[in-house]
């Protein structure tokens, strides 16, 4: 699954230039902080969601019968680097906004 990285730092480099914004709302759920995700479209589209902690994802997947949860960092494709350059992706690498979670059924 693709989801917001549980380690995303809200005080770190912003993902705005990649087309979305992620902000803490100040609320907290049992599973982790509440965040406002905004797709920077015209007009912008926002929704509020919970950002579960890493251990919450893993515990729930195991309880549902999945095994071997593995967090997989995203990489920028060679085509993406060619089109936008390495400097464009510096914030993405410094504060990864998204991460894959792979597990076995």
C-alpha positions as protocol buffer text, in pm:
chain_id: "A"
residue {
  index: 1
  type: UNK
  ca { x: 0 y: 0 z: 0 }
}
residue {
  index: 2
  type: UNK
  ca { x: 107 y: 357 z: -57 }
}
residue {
  index: 3
  type: UNK
  ca { x: 55 y: 596 z: 231 }
}
residue {
  index: 4
  type: UNK
  ca { x: 197 y: 902 z: 401 }
}
residue {
  index: 5
  type: UNK
  ca { x: 522 y: 811 z: 567 }
}
residue {
  index: 6
  type: UNK
  ca { x: 478 y: 770 z: 943 }
}
residue {
  index: 7
  type: UNK
  ca { x: 814 y: 946 z: 977 }
}
residue {
  index: 8
  type: UNK
  ca { x: 718 y: 1255 z: 773 }
}
residue {
  index: 9
  type: UNK
  ca { x: 833 y: 1563 z: 966 }
}
residue {
  index: 10
  type: UNK
  ca { x: 579 y: 1842 z: 951 }
}
residue {
  index: 11
  type: UNK
  ca { x: 852 y: 2093 z: 1041 }
}
residue {
  index: 12
  type: UNK
  ca { x: 1077 y: 1961 z: 761 }
}
residue {
  index: 13
  type: UNK
  ca { x: 1079 y: 2032 z: 386 }
}
residue {
  index: 14
  type: UNK
  ca { x: 726 y: 2060 z: 250 }
}
residue {
  index: 15
  type: UNK
  ca { x: 589 y: 1844 z: -34 }
}
residue {
  index: 16
  type: UNK
  ca { x: 410 y: 2147 z: -186 }
}
residue {
  index: 17
  type: UNK
  ca { x: 616 y: 2143 z: -505 }
}
residue {
  index: 18
  type: UNK
  ca { x: 515 y: 1779 z: -558 }
}
residue {
  index: 19
  type: UNK
  ca { x: 147 y: 1875 z: -568 }
}
residue {
  index: 20
  type: UNK
  ca { x: 20 y: 1830 z: -216 }
}
residue {
  index: 21
  type: UNK
  ca { x: 45 y: 1969 z: 135 }
}
residue {
  index: 22
  type: UNK
  ca { x: 24 y: 1784 z: 465 }
}
residue {
  index: 23
  type: UNK
  ca { x: -45 y: 1976 z: 786 }
}
residue {
  index: 24
  type: UNK
  ca { x: -115 y: 1878 z: 1144 }
}
residue {
  index: 25
  type: UNK
  ca { x: -463 y: 1982 z: 1257 }
}
residue {
  index: 26
  type: UNK
  ca { x: -376 y: 1975 z: 1627 }
}
residue {
  index: 27
  type: UNK
  ca { x: -608 y: 1681 z: 1682 }
}
residue {
  index: 28
  type: UNK
  ca { x: -498 y: 1338 z: 1792 }
}
residue {
  index: 29
  type: UNK
  ca { x: -662 y: 999 z: 1744 }
}
residue {
  index: 30
  type: UNK
  ca { x: -577 y: 678 z: 1927 }
}
residue {
  index: 31
  type: UNK
  ca { x: -372 y: 569 z: 1624 }
}
residue {
  index: 32
  type: UNK
  ca { x: -180 y: 893 z: 1569 }
}
residue {
  index: 33
  type: UNK
  ca { x: -212 y: 1259 z: 1473 }
}
residue {
  index: 34
  type: UNK
  ca { x: -488 y: 1402 z: 1256 }
}
residue {
  index: 35
  type: UNK
  ca { x: -364 y: 1568 z: 940 }
}
residue {
  index: 36
  type: UNK
  ca { x: -513 y: 1781 z: 666 }
}
residue {
  index: 37
  type: UNK
  ca { x: -403 y: 1664 z: 322 }
}
residue {
  index: 38
  type: UNK
  ca { x: -452 y: 1913 z: 40 }
}
residue {
  index: 39
  type: UNK
  ca { x: -413 y: 1828 z: -328 }
}
residue {
  index: 40
  type: UNK
  ca { x: -284 y: 2152 z: -476 }
}
residue {
  index: 41
  type: UNK
  ca { x: -526 y: 2158 z: -769 }
}
residue {
  index: 42
  type: UNK
  ca { x: -731 y: 2447 z: -905 }
}
residue {
  index: 43
  type: UNK
  ca { x: -930 y: 2467 z: -683 }
}
residue {
  index: 44
  type: UNK
  ca { x: -744 y: 2283 z: -403 }
}
residue {
  index: 45
  type: UNK
  ca { x: -907 y: 1973 z: -255 }
}
residue {
  index: 46
  type: UNK
  ca { x: -856 y: 1895 z: 116 }
}
residue {
  index: 47
  type: UNK
  ca { x: -953 y: 1619 z: 353 }
}
residue {
  index: 48
  type: UNK
  ca { x: -869 y: 1533 z: 713 }
}
residue {
  index: 49
  type: UNK
  ca { x: -733 y: 1190 z: 798 }
}
residue {
  index: 50
  type: UNK
  ca { x: -541 y: 1012 z: 1070 }
}
residue {
  index: 51
  type: UNK
  ca { x: -173 y: 936 z: 1020 }
}
residue {
  index: 52
  type: UNK
  ca { x: -125 y: 606 z: 1199 }
}
residue {
  index: 53
  type: UNK
  ca { x: 204 y: 528 z: 1364 }
}
residue {
  index: 54
  type: UNK
  ca { x: 418 y: 255 z: 1207 }
}
residue {
  index: 55
  type: UNK
  ca { x: 337 y: 5 z: 1483 }
}
residue {
  index: 56
  type: UNK
  ca { x: -38 y: 58 z: 1433 }
}
residue {
  index: 57
  type: UNK
  ca { x: -16 y: -40 z: 1066 }
}
residue {
  index: 58
  type: UNK
  ca { x: 194 y: -346 z: 1148 }
}
residue {
  index: 59
  type: UNK
  ca { x: -27 y: -462 z: 1438 }
}
residue {
  index: 60
  type: UNK
  ca { x: -347 y: -426 z: 1233 }
}
residue {
  index: 61
  type: UNK
  ca { x: -203 y: -607 z: 933 }
}
residue {
  index: 62
  type: UNK
  ca { x: -88 y: -897 z: 1150 }
}
residue {
  index: 63
  type: UNK
  ca { x: -429 y: -911 z: 1321 }
}
residue {
  index: 64
  type: UNK
  ca { x: -589 y: -933 z: 974 }
}
residue {
  index: 65
  type: UNK
  ca { x: -372 y: -1232 z: 885 }
}
residue {
  index: 66
  type: UNK
  ca { x: -92 y: -1062 z: 692 }
}
residue {
  index: 67
  type: UNK
  ca { x: 273 y: -1129 z: 768 }
}
residue {
  index: 68
  type: UNK
  ca { x: 614 y: -978 z: 709 }
}
residue {
  index: 69
  type: UNK
  ca { x: 518 y: -611 z: 691 }
}
residue {
  index: 70
  type: UNK
  ca { x: 807 y: -435 z: 519 }
}
residue {
  index: 71
  type: UNK
  ca { x: 843 y: -59 z: 478 }
}
residue {
  index: 72
  type: UNK
  ca { x: 979 y: 32 z: 136 }
}
residue {
  index: 73
  type: UNK
  ca { x: 1105 y: 385 z: 69 }
}
residue {
  index: 74
  type: UNK
  ca { x: 1000 y: 541 z: -260 }
}
residue {
  index: 75
  type: UNK
  ca { x: 1261 y: 624 z: -516 }
}
residue {
  index: 76
  type: UNK
  ca { x: 1249 y: 879 z: -795 }
}
residue {
  index: 77
  type: UNK
  ca { x: 1265 y: 723 z: -1139 }
}
residue {
  index: 78
  type: UNK
  ca { x: 1545 y: 806 z: -1378 }
}
residue {
  index: 79
  type: UNK
  ca { x: 1283 y: 969 z: -1603 }
}
residue {
  index: 80
  type: UNK
  ca { x: 1172 y: 1192 z: -1314 }
}
residue {
  index: 81
  type: UNK
  ca { x: 1529 y: 1297 z: -1243 }
}
residue {
  index: 82
  type: UNK
  ca { x: 1592 y: 1368 z: -1614 }
}
residue {
  index: 83
  type: UNK
  ca { x: 1275 y: 1575 z: -1645 }
}
residue {
  index: 84
  type: UNK
  ca { x: 1300 y: 1780 z: -1325 }
}
residue {
  index: 85
  type: UNK
  ca { x: 1665 y: 1747 z: -1215 }
}
residue {
  index: 86
  type: UNK
  ca { x: 1815 y: 1624 z: -889 }
}
residue {
  index: 87
  type: UNK
  ca { x: 1772 y: 1957 z: -707 }
}
residue {
  index: 88
  type: UNK
  ca { x: 1394 y: 1939 z: -754 }
}
residue {
  index: 89
  type: UNK
  ca { x: 1383 y: 1609 z: -563 }
}
residue {
  index: 90
  type: UNK
  ca { x: 1608 y: 1719 z: -273 }
}
residue {
  index: 91
  type: UNK
  ca { x: 1315 y: 1795 z: -39 }
}
residue {
  index: 92
  type: UNK
  ca { x: 1151 y: 1463 z: -130 }
}
residue {
  index: 93
  type: UNK
  ca { x: 1463 y: 1275 z: -22 }
}
residue {
  index: 94
  type: UNK
  ca { x: 1526 y: 1493 z: 285 }
}
residue {
  index: 95
  type: UNK
  ca { x: 1171 y: 1442 z: 420 }
}
residue {
  index: 96
  type: UNK
  ca { x: 996 y: 1159 z: 233 }
}
residue {
  index: 97
  type: UNK
  ca { x: 622 y: 1232 z: 231 }
}
residue {
  index: 98
  type: UNK
  ca { x: 514 y: 887 z: 109 }
}
residue {
  index: 99
  type: UNK
  ca { x: 619 y: 530 z: 174 }
}
residue {
  index: 100
  type: UNK
  ca { x: 513 y: 187 z: 57 }
}
residue {
  index: 101
  type: UNK
  ca { x: 416 y: -91 z: 298 }
}
residue {
  index: 102
  type: UNK
  ca { x: 439 y: -442 z: 161 }
}
residue {
  index: 103
  type: UNK
  ca { x: 317 y: -755 z: 336 }
}
residue {
  index: 104
  type: UNK
  ca { x: 227 y: -1116 z: 259 }
}
residue {
  index: 105
  type: UNK
  ca { x: -123 y: -1259 z: 261 }
}
